[in-house]
């Protein structure tokens, strides 16, 4: 990803040309639902820049959605990794959610 694309992504909407209002978190979440995948969470930093948590039927669907949102190779160069376990303090559920492989030490 180019430094120019990174700066553009990190420019607040109200400072863009033309200026736009900042979306709420709910508005962002609604816009993050695509035909192939849904982005659930993002983390943005300085060094590795951007991580996203996607829910999709397959790794290929994540890439399809990145292209559909016109992000792949413009804003991000991505690598999808399937995860078999998701734990979150934000969910704070009383349910037993932790999963383990059934046959060995790999899913």
C-alpha positions as a printed Julia matrix, in Angstrom:
107×3 Matrix{Float64}:
   0.0     0.0    0.0
   1.3     3.43  -0.83
   1.95    6.11   1.74
  -0.45    8.34  -0.21
  -3.29    5.79   0.11
  -2.53    5.4    3.81
  -2.69    9.18   4.37
  -5.93    9.42   2.39
  -7.51    6.63   4.46
  -6.46    8.33   7.7
  -7.65   11.82   6.73
 -10.76   12.66   8.77
 -13.86   12.93   6.56
 -14.47   16.54   7.56
 -11.0    17.47   6.21
 -11.53   15.79   2.82
 -12.59   17.5   -0.38
 -15.54   17.71  -0.3
 -15.97   17.49   3.48
 -18.23   14.73   4.82
 -19.6    14.0    8.29
 -17.93   11.26  10.32
 -20.07    8.11  10.38
 -21.2     6.68  13.68
 -20.01    3.23  14.67
 -23.45    1.84  13.75
 -23.32    3.53  10.33
 -19.86    2.03   9.8
 -21.15   -1.43  10.78
 -24.06   -1.21   8.33
 -21.7    -0.12   5.53
 -19.33   -2.99   6.4
 -21.86   -5.62   5.29
 -21.14   -6.76   1.76
 -22.38   -9.36  -0.67
 -19.56  -11.81   0.13
 -18.4   -10.97   3.67
 -18.96   -8.72   6.66
 -16.26   -6.75   8.42
 -16.93   -6.99  12.14
 -14.02   -5.06  13.65
 -10.96   -3.1   12.6
  -7.75   -2.11  14.33
  -5.7     0.72  12.84
  -2.16    1.54  13.88
   1.0     3.08  12.5
   3.31    0.2   11.68
   1.31   -2.75  10.38
  -1.44   -0.22   9.81
  -4.71   -2.15   9.57
  -6.22   -5.41  10.79
  -9.8    -6.47  10.08
 -12.0    -9.19  11.53
 -14.19  -10.6    8.74
 -17.02  -13.13   8.82
 -17.35  -15.03   5.54
 -18.03  -18.49   4.15
 -14.48  -18.76   2.8
 -11.15  -16.99   2.5
 -11.96  -16.36  -1.16
 -15.14  -14.51  -0.13
 -13.06  -12.11   1.98
 -10.9   -11.29  -1.05
 -14.02  -10.9   -3.23
 -15.46   -8.46  -0.7
 -12.23   -6.47  -0.48
 -12.33   -6.09  -4.26
 -16.05   -5.23  -4.21
 -15.37   -2.5   -1.63
 -12.45   -1.37  -3.84
  -9.98   -1.8   -0.99
  -7.67   -4.59  -2.15
  -4.4    -3.25  -3.59
  -5.71    0.33  -3.22
  -6.0     0.71   0.55
  -4.8    -2.7    1.72
  -2.64   -5.58   0.61
  -4.28   -8.39   2.49
  -3.69  -11.87   3.7
  -6.67  -13.76   5.04
  -6.17  -16.32   7.79
  -8.99  -18.59   8.89
  -9.44  -18.58  12.65
 -11.16  -21.38  14.51
 -11.46  -19.7   17.88
 -12.66  -16.24  18.84
 -12.73  -15.04  22.42
 -13.57  -11.5   23.47
 -13.81   -9.65  26.75
 -16.22   -7.29  24.98
 -18.74  -10.08  24.56
 -18.4   -11.05  28.25
 -20.78  -13.97  27.79
 -21.61  -16.56  30.44
 -21.65  -19.18  27.68
 -18.72  -21.55  27.2
 -17.39  -20.32  23.87
 -13.81  -21.59  23.73
 -13.28  -24.21  21.04
 -10.58  -26.88  20.7
  -9.55  -29.19  17.85
 -11.25  -32.57  18.06
  -8.69  -34.89  16.46
  -5.28  -33.41  17.25
  -3.65  -30.12  18.1
  -4.82  -28.62  14.78
  -8.25  -27.84  13.37
